[in-house]
Amino acid sequence: MPELGCKYLIVGNSGAGIGAVEGIRRVDKTGKILMVSDEPYHTYSRPLISYLLWGKTDESRMLYRKPDFYEKLAVEFLPGTKIVSVHPEKKEAMTEDGRKITFEKALLGTGSVPFVPPMQGLEKVKEKFSFMTLDQAKALDSRLAKDKKILIVGAGLIGLKCAEGILERVGQVTVVDLAPTILSSILDPEGAAIIQNRLEQKGISFRLSQSVAAFTAETATLQSGEKISFDLLVLAVGVRPQTGLAKEAGLTVERGIVINETMQTSHPDIYAAGDCTQSLDVSSGQPKIMALLPNAYMQGECAGVNMAGGADEFTNAIPLNAIGFFGLHVATAGTYAGEVYYAREDQTYKKLFYADNALKGFILIGDVAKAGIYTQLIREQTPLDTLDFGLICEKPCLMAFSRRERARQLGGA
Amino acid sequence: MNEDWCLGCHLCEYYCAFAATGEKDMARALKDVAISPRINIEEKGGVCFAVSCRHCAEPLCVKGCITGAFSVQNGVIQIDKNRCIGCYTCIVSCPYGAVTPSDNGVVQKCELCVKTKEGTPRCVAGCPNAAIVFEERGEE
């Protein structure tokens, strides 16, 4: 097998990897970039797989970058190739098919993998699916039919987007979750109830505070004793950072790969970005896994700039979600701690969380207009006493800022 | 945008909506139409000013877009409506509130009229008091 040499090795072809390529090319227009993906596809947007099943997009429109991306940015792309080891000291990596890759700097953008807890009898279920990748979506797609009953284990973002995407194409969708409320990672109970209500109106049924005690090939017996029969099982309990390569390379890994504000790992030539990492959440001051596409891109881009010899820091990462269910929009950000501003009307729900003279987090349902103004207050930890606090609580607007700050924002003389 | 000169007349909003129609006659194009402009006036008490996309050098909407529908072309941040899925990540990312939902499920924002017939910002040309100007600036 011939040896492959490059200046920059990028492992992974999603948000973090693409961000890294674009970051590198801001600084170094020609240094050889080799990008390796274990998937056989051009870069595509993972969150769109539910829209694909729903028929709201197609494979060509799912591309995260234009078809000529690799060519235009002079990237040598190896799809369908798995990296099995990385040696930081030797600056070498090995592929599954035995090729040696030499590099100067490497980025690990290995993402996350579904976490499936042990469940009794799970091995008896023939038709079971995860819902993270295009291949998994296609596998599920090929089995959907109007007369089928679907059981989804997990009422988080992945499970519920899957439920939304397949609902019109199947006979019945039931979602089971151990938590008492849905979307428990991003919503408080009151907000969760609003979304649950919407999903139930559309025909999705829930079994909450429940887990599956045992599976047979086509039934699940819940802790309550209830038996649910199904044709297809979707496992969406959660995800875990994919950190195997980093661990074996001797890099510091806690829950995710540990990176600093330049996205460097514990080895100076190896960077990491995206779902596989843990980094500081400025809204809570705690290290967190923020497995979100915008975050992955920005981390990747920062890593790329630094790998190419530039100087960049990404210091204001926060959890940030924009998601919709059947047209009902939800936006959440930051940490839900501190004092609360609360407003609820018929179709809208709003909670702002603030402490220490700064906005810490928000939950918005129904009306998410201009929510980025709130997001920026969290990212920057803008002192709230420099704003018209009453006005900014009522609605996100630039009017709440000082005239001087607004002149800066809007380029006024 | 210089708020000292803004009259709060909302003409920029009408010129913006008009530019998007591609029509020749503004009155005919917008009569009885609820406009959905890409530039919006904020006003309160005696203060008013227009907000539209700043075409940031480090654009959070572009970096955050989960579909790749946002891109920067010759300094202008543009949206490929065909690829936008309407998730609103951009709306939750823009520090100025300058990306808004549109009437057809995808998002919209100022694209400096590059896709319109005139090719130059209609709101600037139409502002009666020169409060809105179009000029290149570095990031502060």
Coordinates of C-alpha atoms in Angstrom, one line a residue:
Chain A
M1 CA 0.0 0.0 0.0
P2 CA 1.4 3.4 -0.9
E3 CA 2.0 5.9 1.9
L4 CA -0.1 9.0 1.9
G5 CA 1.4 12.3 3.0
C6 CA -0.3 15.5 3.9
K7 CA 0.2 18.7 5.9
Y8 CA -3.2 18.5 7.5
L9 CA -5.1 15.3 8.2
I10 CA -8.8 15.8 8.9
V11 CA -10.7 12.9 10.4
G12 CA -14.4 13.3 9.8
N13 CA -16.4 15.0 7.1
S14 CA -19.2 16.8 9.0
G15 CA -19.4 20.2 10.7
A16 CA -16.1 20.1 12.6
G17 CA -14.1 18.7 9.6
I18 CA -15.6 21.2 7.1
G19 CA -15.0 24.0 9.6
A20 CA -11.4 23.0 9.9
V21 CA -10.9 22.9 6.1
E22 CA -12.4 26.4 5.8
G23 CA -10.3 27.6 8.7
I24 CA -7.1 26.2 7.3
R25 CA -7.8 27.8 3.9
R26 CA -8.3 31.2 5.5
V27 CA -4.6 31.1 6.4
D28 CA -2.9 28.5 4.1
K29 CA -4.2 28.4 0.6
T30 CA -2.1 25.5 -0.7
G31 CA -0.9 23.2 2.1
K32 CA -2.1 19.7 1.4
I33 CA -5.3 18.7 3.2
L34 CA -6.3 15.1 3.4
M35 CA -9.8 14.5 4.6
V36 CA -10.9 11.0 5.6
S37 CA -14.5 9.9 6.3
D38 CA -15.8 6.4 7.1
E39 CA -19.0 7.3 5.4
P40 CA -19.2 7.0 1.6
Y41 CA -20.8 10.4 1.1
H42 CA -20.0 14.0 0.2
T43 CA -20.4 16.1 3.3
Y44 CA -24.1 16.2 4.2
S45 CA -26.1 17.8 6.9
R46 CA -26.9 15.1 9.5
P47 CA -29.9 16.9 11.1
L48 CA -31.6 16.7 7.7
I49 CA -32.1 13.0 7.8
S50 CA -35.5 13.4 9.4
Y51 CA -36.5 15.9 6.7
L52 CA -35.4 13.4 4.1
L53 CA -37.8 10.7 5.4
W54 CA -40.5 13.3 5.7
G55 CA -39.9 14.2 2.0
K56 CA -39.0 17.8 2.8
T57 CA -35.5 17.5 1.2
D58 CA -33.6 15.1 -1.0
E59 CA -30.0 13.8 -1.1
S60 CA -28.8 16.5 -3.4
R61 CA -30.2 19.3 -1.2
M62 CA -28.8 17.7 1.9
L63 CA -25.2 18.5 0.9
Y64 CA -23.6 20.7 3.6
R65 CA -21.4 22.3 1.0
K66 CA -21.6 22.6 -2.8
P67 CA -20.6 19.6 -4.9
D68 CA -17.3 21.2 -6.0
F69 CA -16.3 21.9 -2.3
Y70 CA -13.3 19.6 -2.1
E71 CA -12.0 20.6 -5.5
K72 CA -12.4 24.3 -4.9
L73 CA -10.6 24.2 -1.5
A74 CA -8.0 21.7 -2.8
V75 CA -8.9 18.9 -0.4
E76 CA -8.0 15.3 -1.2
F77 CA -11.0 13.5 0.1
L78 CA -11.0 9.8 1.0
P79 CA -14.6 8.7 1.6
G80 CA -15.5 5.3 2.9
T81 CA -12.2 5.1 4.7
K82 CA -11.8 4.4 8.4
I83 CA -8.9 5.6 10.4
V84 CA -8.0 3.0 13.0
S85 CA -5.1 4.6 14.8
V86 CA -3.4 7.9 15.2
H87 CA 0.2 8.3 16.5
P88 CA 0.8 11.9 17.7
E89 CA 4.6 11.5 18.2
K90 CA 5.2 9.7 14.8
K91 CA 2.7 12.0 13.2
E92 CA 1.2 9.0 11.5
A93 CA -2.3 7.5 11.1
M94 CA -3.3 4.1 9.8
T95 CA -6.4 3.3 7.8
E96 CA -8.4 0.1 8.2
D97 CA -7.2 -1.1 4.8
G98 CA -3.6 -0.8 5.9
R99 CA -2.6 2.6 4.4
K100 CA -0.2 4.8 6.4
I101 CA -0.9 8.5 6.4
T102 CA 1.8 11.0 7.5
F103 CA 0.8 14.5 8.6
E104 CA 2.0 17.6 10.3
K105 CA -1.2 18.5 12.1
A106 CA -4.3 16.4 12.6
L107 CA -7.9 17.2 13.5
L108 CA -10.2 14.7 15.1
G109 CA -13.8 15.4 14.2
T110 CA -15.1 12.0 14.9
G111 CA -18.5 13.0 16.2
S112 CA -20.7 11.0 18.4
V113 CA -22.2 7.5 18.3
P114 CA -25.6 6.2 19.5
F115 CA -25.5 5.0 23.1
V116 CA -27.6 1.9 23.5
P117 CA -28.0 0.7 27.1
P118 CA -28.3 -3.0 27.7
M119 CA -32.0 -4.0 27.4
Q120 CA -33.3 -7.5 28.0
G121 CA -34.1 -9.4 24.8
L122 CA -32.9 -6.6 22.5
E123 CA -30.9 -9.1 20.5
K124 CA -34.2 -10.8 19.5
V125 CA -35.4 -7.7 17.7
K126 CA -34.6 -8.0 14.0
E127 CA -35.8 -4.7 12.7
K128 CA -34.0 -2.2 14.9
F129 CA -32.4 1.1 13.8
S130 CA -30.3 4.0 15.0
F131 CA -31.0 7.4 13.6
M132 CA -27.8 9.4 13.3
T133 CA -26.4 8.9 9.7
L134 CA -27.7 8.9 6.2
D135 CA -27.2 5.2 5.9
Q136 CA -29.2 4.5 9.0
A137 CA -31.9 6.9 7.7
K138 CA -31.9 5.0 4.3
A139 CA -32.2 1.7 6.1
L140 CA -35.2 2.9 8.1
D141 CA -36.7 4.5 5.0
S142 CA -36.7 1.3 3.1
R143 CA -38.8 -0.4 5.8
L144 CA -41.4 2.3 6.3
A145 CA -45.0 1.4 5.3
K146 CA -48.5 2.6 6.1
D147 CA -49.4 -0.5 8.0
K148 CA -46.4 -0.5 10.3
K149 CA -46.2 0.3 14.0
I150 CA -43.0 2.0 15.1
L151 CA -41.6 2.1 18.7
I152 CA -39.1 4.8 19.4
V153 CA -37.0 4.5 22.6
G154 CA -35.9 8.0 23.6
A155 CA -37.9 11.2 23.6
G156 CA -34.9 13.5 23.0
L157 CA -34.1 15.5 19.9
I158 CA -33.1 12.5 17.7
G159 CA -36.1 10.4 18.7
L160 CA -38.6 13.1 18.3
K161 CA -37.3 14.4 15.0
C162 CA -37.4 10.8 13.8
A163 CA -41.0 10.6 15.0
E164 CA -41.9 13.8 13.1
G165 CA -40.2 12.6 9.9
I166 CA -41.9 9.2 9.7
L167 CA -45.3 9.9 11.2
E168 CA -47.1 10.4 7.9
R169 CA -45.6 7.3 6.4
V170 CA -46.5 4.7 9.0
G171 CA -49.5 3.5 10.9
Q172 CA -48.5 4.3 14.5
V173 CA -45.7 5.9 16.4
T174 CA -45.1 5.4 20.1
V175 CA -42.3 7.0 22.0
V176 CA -41.0 5.6 25.4
D177 CA -38.7 7.5 27.7
L178 CA -37.4 7.0 31.2
A179 CA -37.7 10.8 31.9
P180 CA -41.1 12.1 33.0
T181 CA -41.0 14.8 30.3
I182 CA -39.9 14.9 26.7
L183 CA -36.8 16.8 25.4
S184 CA -35.5 16.8 29.0
S185 CA -32.1 17.9 27.9
I186 CA -33.3 21.2 26.5
L187 CA -36.8 22.0 28.0
D188 CA -38.3 22.6 31.4
P189 CA -41.4 20.6 32.2
E190 CA -43.9 23.3 31.3
G191 CA -42.2 23.9 27.9
A192 CA -42.0 20.2 27.3
A193 CA -45.7 19.8 27.9
I194 CA -46.5 22.3 25.1
I195 CA -44.4 20.4 22.6
Q196 CA -45.7 17.0 23.8
N197 CA -49.3 18.3 23.4
R198 CA -48.5 19.3 19.8
L199 CA -47.0 16.0 19.0
E200 CA -49.9 14.1 20.6
Q201 CA -52.3 16.2 18.5
K202 CA -50.5 15.1 15.4
G203 CA -50.9 11.4 16.5
I204 CA -47.7 10.5 18.3
S205 CA -48.3 8.6 21.6
F206 CA -46.0 8.7 24.6
R207 CA -45.1 6.4 27.5
L208 CA -43.1 8.6 29.9
S209 CA -41.4 7.7 33.2
Q210 CA -41.2 4.2 31.5
S211 CA -38.5 2.0 30.3
V212 CA -38.6 -1.3 28.4
A213 CA -38.2 -4.2 30.8
A214 CA -38.0 -6.8 28.1
F215 CA -38.2 -7.2 24.3
T216 CA -39.3 -10.1 22.2
A217 CA -38.9 -10.0 18.4
E218 CA -42.0 -7.7 18.0
T219 CA -43.1 -6.7 21.4
A220 CA -41.8 -4.5 24.2
T221 CA -42.9 -5.0 27.8
L222 CA -42.7 -1.8 29.8
Q223 CA -41.9 -1.6 33.5
S224 CA -45.6 -0.9 34.1
G225 CA -46.4 -4.3 32.6
E226 CA -48.0 -2.8 29.4
K227 CA -47.1 -4.7 26.3
I228 CA -46.5 -2.7 23.1
S229 CA -46.3 -4.5 19.8
F230 CA -44.2 -3.0 17.0
D231 CA -42.8 -3.7 13.6
L232 CA -39.8 -1.4 13.7
L233 CA -37.8 -0.3 16.7
V234 CA -35.8 3.0 16.7
L235 CA -33.2 3.3 19.4
A236 CA -32.6 7.0 20.3
V237 CA -31.7 6.8 23.9
G238 CA -28.7 9.1 23.6
V239 CA -25.3 9.7 22.1
R240 CA -21.8 9.5 23.3
P241 CA -18.7 11.2 22.0
Q242 CA -16.6 9.0 19.8
T243 CA -13.3 9.1 21.6
G244 CA -11.7 5.8 20.9
L245 CA -9.0 7.1 18.5
A246 CA -8.1 9.9 20.9
K247 CA -7.9 7.5 23.9
E248 CA -5.7 5.1 22.1
A249 CA -3.5 8.0 20.9
G250 CA -2.9 8.8 24.6
L251 CA -4.8 12.1 24.5
T252 CA -6.6 13.4 27.6
V253 CA -10.2 12.2 27.4
E254 CA -12.8 12.8 30.1
R255 CA -16.4 12.5 28.9
G256 CA -15.2 13.9 25.6
I257 CA -11.8 14.8 24.2
V258 CA -10.4 17.6 26.3
I259 CA -9.5 20.7 24.3
N260 CA -8.3 24.2 25.2
E261 CA -9.6 27.5 23.8
T262 CA -7.5 27.0 20.6
M263 CA -9.1 23.5 20.1
Q264 CA -5.8 21.9 20.8
T265 CA -5.8 18.5 22.6
S266 CA -3.3 17.4 25.2
H267 CA -0.9 16.9 22.2
P268 CA 0.2 20.1 20.5
D269 CA -0.1 18.7 16.9
I270 CA -3.5 17.1 17.4
Y271 CA -6.7 19.2 17.5
A272 CA -10.2 18.1 18.1
A273 CA -13.6 19.7 17.4
G274 CA -17.3 19.0 17.5
D275 CA -19.4 16.3 19.2
C276 CA -16.4 14.2 20.2
T277 CA -15.0 17.0 22.5
Q278 CA -15.9 18.7 25.8
S279 CA -15.2 22.3 26.2
L280 CA -16.2 25.3 28.4
D281 CA -19.8 26.4 28.3
V282 CA -19.5 30.1 29.2
S283 CA -23.2 30.2 30.4
S284 CA -22.5 27.8 33.2
G285 CA -18.7 28.1 33.5
Q286 CA -18.6 24.3 33.4
P287 CA -17.0 22.0 30.8
K288 CA -19.7 20.3 28.7
I289 CA -20.3 18.3 25.7
M290 CA -22.1 20.6 23.3
A291 CA -22.9 18.2 20.5
L292 CA -24.5 20.8 18.2
L293 CA -23.7 21.5 14.6
P294 CA -23.1 25.3 14.9
N295 CA -20.7 24.6 17.7
A296 CA -18.9 21.9 15.8
Y297 CA -18.4 24.2 12.8
M298 CA -17.0 27.1 14.9
Q299 CA -14.7 24.8 16.9
G300 CA -13.5 23.2 13.6
E301 CA -12.9 26.6 12.0
C302 CA -10.9 27.8 15.0
A303 CA -8.9 24.6 15.0
G304 CA -8.2 25.0 11.3
V305 CA -6.9 28.5 11.6
N306 CA -4.6 27.5 14.4
M307 CA -3.4 24.3 12.7
A308 CA -2.3 26.5 9.7
G309 CA -0.3 28.8 12.0
G310 CA -2.9 31.5 12.6
A311 CA -4.0 32.6 16.0
D312 CA -7.7 32.1 16.9
E313 CA -9.6 31.3 20.1
F314 CA -13.2 30.1 20.5
T315 CA -14.1 31.1 24.0
N316 CA -17.8 31.7 24.0
A317 CA -19.4 28.4 23.2
I318 CA -22.8 27.8 24.7
P319 CA -25.5 25.1 24.2
L320 CA -27.8 26.4 21.5
N321 CA -30.8 24.7 19.9
A322 CA -33.2 25.8 17.2
I323 CA -35.7 23.1 16.4
G324 CA -39.3 22.8 15.2
F325 CA -42.0 20.2 15.4
F326 CA -44.7 20.4 12.8
G327 CA -44.1 24.1 12.4
L328 CA -44.0 25.0 16.1
H329 CA -40.6 26.5 16.7
V330 CA -38.4 26.1 19.8
A331 CA -35.2 28.0 20.6
T332 CA -33.2 27.3 23.7
A333 CA -29.7 28.5 24.8
G334 CA -27.4 28.5 27.8
T335 CA -28.1 27.3 31.3
Y336 CA -31.3 27.3 33.2
A337 CA -30.2 28.8 36.5
G338 CA -30.8 32.0 38.4
E339 CA -33.8 34.3 38.4
V340 CA -36.5 33.8 35.8
Y341 CA -38.5 36.1 33.6
Y342 CA -41.6 34.3 32.5
A343 CA -44.3 35.1 29.9
R344 CA -46.9 32.8 28.5
E345 CA -49.7 33.5 26.0
D346 CA -51.8 31.2 23.9
Q347 CA -49.2 30.1 21.4
T348 CA -46.0 31.4 22.9
Y349 CA -43.9 30.5 26.0
K350 CA -40.8 32.3 27.2
K351 CA -38.4 31.9 30.0
L352 CA -35.3 34.0 30.5
F353 CA -32.8 33.0 33.1
Y354 CA -30.4 35.6 34.6
A355 CA -27.9 35.8 37.4
D356 CA -24.9 37.9 38.3
N357 CA -26.0 40.8 36.1
A358 CA -25.9 38.6 33.0
L359 CA -28.3 36.5 30.9
K360 CA -27.6 32.8 31.4
G361 CA -30.2 31.1 29.3
F362 CA -33.6 31.1 27.6
I363 CA -36.4 28.9 26.4
L364 CA -38.6 30.3 23.7
I365 CA -41.5 28.4 22.1
G366 CA -43.7 29.7 19.3
D367 CA -42.1 33.1 18.9
V368 CA -38.4 32.9 18.3
A369 CA -38.0 36.2 16.4
K370 CA -34.7 38.0 16.9
A371 CA -33.7 35.4 19.5
G372 CA -30.1 35.9 18.4
I373 CA -30.0 39.1 20.4
Y374 CA -30.6 37.1 23.6
T375 CA -28.0 34.5 22.4
Q376 CA -25.4 37.2 22.0
L377 CA -26.1 38.5 25.5
I378 CA -25.4 35.1 26.9
R379 CA -22.3 34.6 24.7
E380 CA -20.8 37.9 25.7
Q381 CA -22.2 37.9 29.2
T382 CA -23.2 41.5 28.6
P383 CA -23.8 43.3 31.9
L384 CA -27.6 43.7 32.1
D385 CA -27.3 47.0 33.9
T386 CA -26.1 48.5 30.7
L387 CA -29.4 47.7 29.0
D388 CA -33.1 48.6 29.4
F389 CA -33.7 45.3 31.2
G390 CA -37.5 45.6 31.2
L391 CA -37.6 46.2 27.5
I392 CA -35.1 43.4 26.6
C393 CA -37.2 40.9 28.7
E394 CA -40.3 41.9 26.9
K395 CA -38.7 41.4 23.5
P396 CA -35.3 41.0 22.0
C397 CA -34.4 44.4 20.3
L398 CA -31.5 46.7 19.7
M399 CA -33.6 49.5 21.2
A400 CA -32.8 48.2 24.7
F401 CA -29.1 48.9 24.2
S402 CA -27.5 52.3 24.9
R403 CA -27.4 54.8 22.0
R404 CA -23.6 54.5 21.9
E405 CA -23.6 50.7 21.8
R406 CA -26.2 50.8 19.0
A407 CA -24.1 53.2 17.0
R408 CA -21.3 50.6 17.2
Q409 CA -23.6 47.8 16.3
L410 CA -25.2 49.6 13.3
G411 CA -22.2 51.5 12.1
G412 CA -23.8 54.9 12.9
A413 CA -21.4 57.8 12.6
Chain B
M1 CA -27.3 53.4 9.7
N2 CA -27.3 56.7 11.5
E3 CA -30.2 57.0 13.9
D4 CA -29.9 60.7 14.2
W5 CA -31.1 61.0 10.6
C6 CA -33.8 58.3 10.7
L7 CA -37.3 59.8 10.4
G8 CA -39.1 56.6 11.2
C9 CA -41.0 56.9 7.9
H10 CA -40.7 53.2 7.1
L11 CA -40.0 53.9 3.4
C12 CA -37.0 51.6 3.5
E13 CA -39.3 48.8 4.4
Y14 CA -41.5 49.5 1.4
Y15 CA -38.5 49.9 -0.9
C16 CA -37.2 46.6 0.3
A17 CA -40.4 44.8 -0.2
F18 CA -40.8 46.5 -3.6
A19 CA -37.3 45.5 -4.7
A20 CA -38.2 41.9 -4.0
T21 CA -41.2 41.9 -6.2
G22 CA -39.3 42.8 -9.4
E23 CA -42.3 45.0 -10.5
K24 CA -42.0 48.4 -12.2
D25 CA -44.6 50.3 -10.2
M26 CA -44.3 50.5 -6.4
A27 CA -47.9 51.5 -5.8
R28 CA -49.2 48.7 -8.0
A29 CA -46.8 46.1 -6.6
L30 CA -47.6 46.8 -2.9
K31 CA -51.2 47.9 -2.9
D32 CA -53.2 45.9 -0.3
V33 CA -50.1 43.7 0.3
A34 CA -48.9 43.0 3.8
I35 CA -45.2 43.6 3.3
S36 CA -42.5 41.3 4.7
P37 CA -39.3 43.4 4.4
R38 CA -35.8 42.4 5.1
I39 CA -35.1 45.7 6.8
N40 CA -37.1 46.7 9.8
I41 CA -37.6 49.9 11.8
E42 CA -37.4 49.7 15.6
E43 CA -39.0 52.6 17.2
K44 CA -39.9 53.7 20.8
G45 CA -40.5 57.2 22.1
G46 CA -38.6 59.6 19.9
V47 CA -36.0 57.1 18.9
C48 CA -36.1 55.1 15.6
F49 CA -33.7 53.3 13.4
A50 CA -33.6 50.7 10.7
V51 CA -32.0 47.3 11.2
S52 CA -30.9 45.0 8.4
C53 CA -28.1 42.5 7.9
R54 CA -24.6 43.9 8.7
H55 CA -22.9 41.4 6.4
C56 CA -20.5 40.6 9.3
A57 CA -16.9 39.6 8.6
E58 CA -17.4 36.7 11.1
P59 CA -21.0 35.8 10.4
L60 CA -22.6 33.6 13.0
C61 CA -25.5 32.9 10.7
V62 CA -23.2 31.4 8.1
K63 CA -21.1 29.5 10.5
G64 CA -24.1 28.2 12.4
C65 CA -26.3 27.2 9.4
I66 CA -26.9 23.5 9.7
T67 CA -27.7 23.0 6.0
G68 CA -25.1 25.1 4.3
A69 CA -27.8 27.3 2.8
F70 CA -25.9 30.4 4.0
S71 CA -22.8 31.5 2.2
V72 CA -20.7 34.6 1.7
Q73 CA -20.3 35.7 -1.9
N74 CA -18.1 38.7 -2.6
G75 CA -18.7 40.0 0.9
V76 CA -22.5 39.6 0.6
I77 CA -24.2 37.0 2.9
Q78 CA -26.7 35.1 0.8
I79 CA -29.3 32.4 1.3
D80 CA -29.9 29.5 -1.0
K81 CA -33.6 29.2 -0.4
N82 CA -33.7 25.8 -2.0
R83 CA -31.5 24.4 0.8
C84 CA -33.0 26.2 3.8
I85 CA -35.1 23.9 5.9
G86 CA -36.5 26.6 8.1
C87 CA -34.9 25.4 11.4
Y88 CA -34.2 29.0 12.4
T89 CA -30.7 28.4 13.8
C90 CA -29.7 31.6 12.0
I91 CA -32.5 33.5 13.7
V92 CA -31.2 32.2 17.1
S93 CA -27.6 33.2 16.1
C94 CA -27.8 36.7 14.6
P95 CA -26.9 39.3 17.2
Y96 CA -28.9 42.0 15.4
G97 CA -32.2 40.2 14.8
A98 CA -31.6 40.7 11.1
V99 CA -32.7 37.2 9.9
T100 CA -36.4 36.7 9.8
P101 CA -38.9 34.1 8.9
S102 CA -40.4 34.6 5.4
D103 CA -43.9 33.8 4.1
N104 CA -42.8 30.4 2.7
G105 CA -41.2 28.6 5.6
V106 CA -37.6 29.5 4.8
V107 CA -35.8 32.5 6.2
Q108 CA -35.0 35.8 4.6
K109 CA -32.5 38.6 5.1
C110 CA -31.0 41.5 3.3
E111 CA -28.8 40.4 0.4
L112 CA -27.9 44.0 -0.6
C113 CA -30.3 43.7 -3.5
V114 CA -27.7 41.6 -5.5
K115 CA -30.6 39.4 -6.6
T116 CA -32.9 42.2 -7.7
K117 CA -33.2 44.1 -11.0
E118 CA -31.3 47.2 -9.8
G119 CA -28.5 45.2 -8.2
T120 CA -27.9 48.0 -5.6
P121 CA -29.6 48.5 -2.2
R122 CA -33.0 50.0 -2.8
C123 CA -33.5 51.1 0.8
V124 CA -30.4 53.2 0.5
A125 CA -31.5 54.9 -2.7
G126 CA -35.0 55.4 -1.3
C127 CA -34.1 56.8 2.2
P128 CA -35.2 60.4 2.1
N129 CA -32.8 61.6 4.7
A130 CA -29.7 59.6 3.9
A131 CA -29.9 57.8 7.3
I132 CA -29.1 54.5 5.6
V133 CA -25.8 54.4 3.7
F134 CA -23.9 51.6 1.9
E135 CA -20.2 51.6 2.6
E136 CA -17.5 49.1 3.2
R137 CA -16.1 49.1 6.7
G138 CA -13.6 47.0 8.7
E139 CA -14.8 45.1 11.7
E140 CA -14.5 47.1 14.8

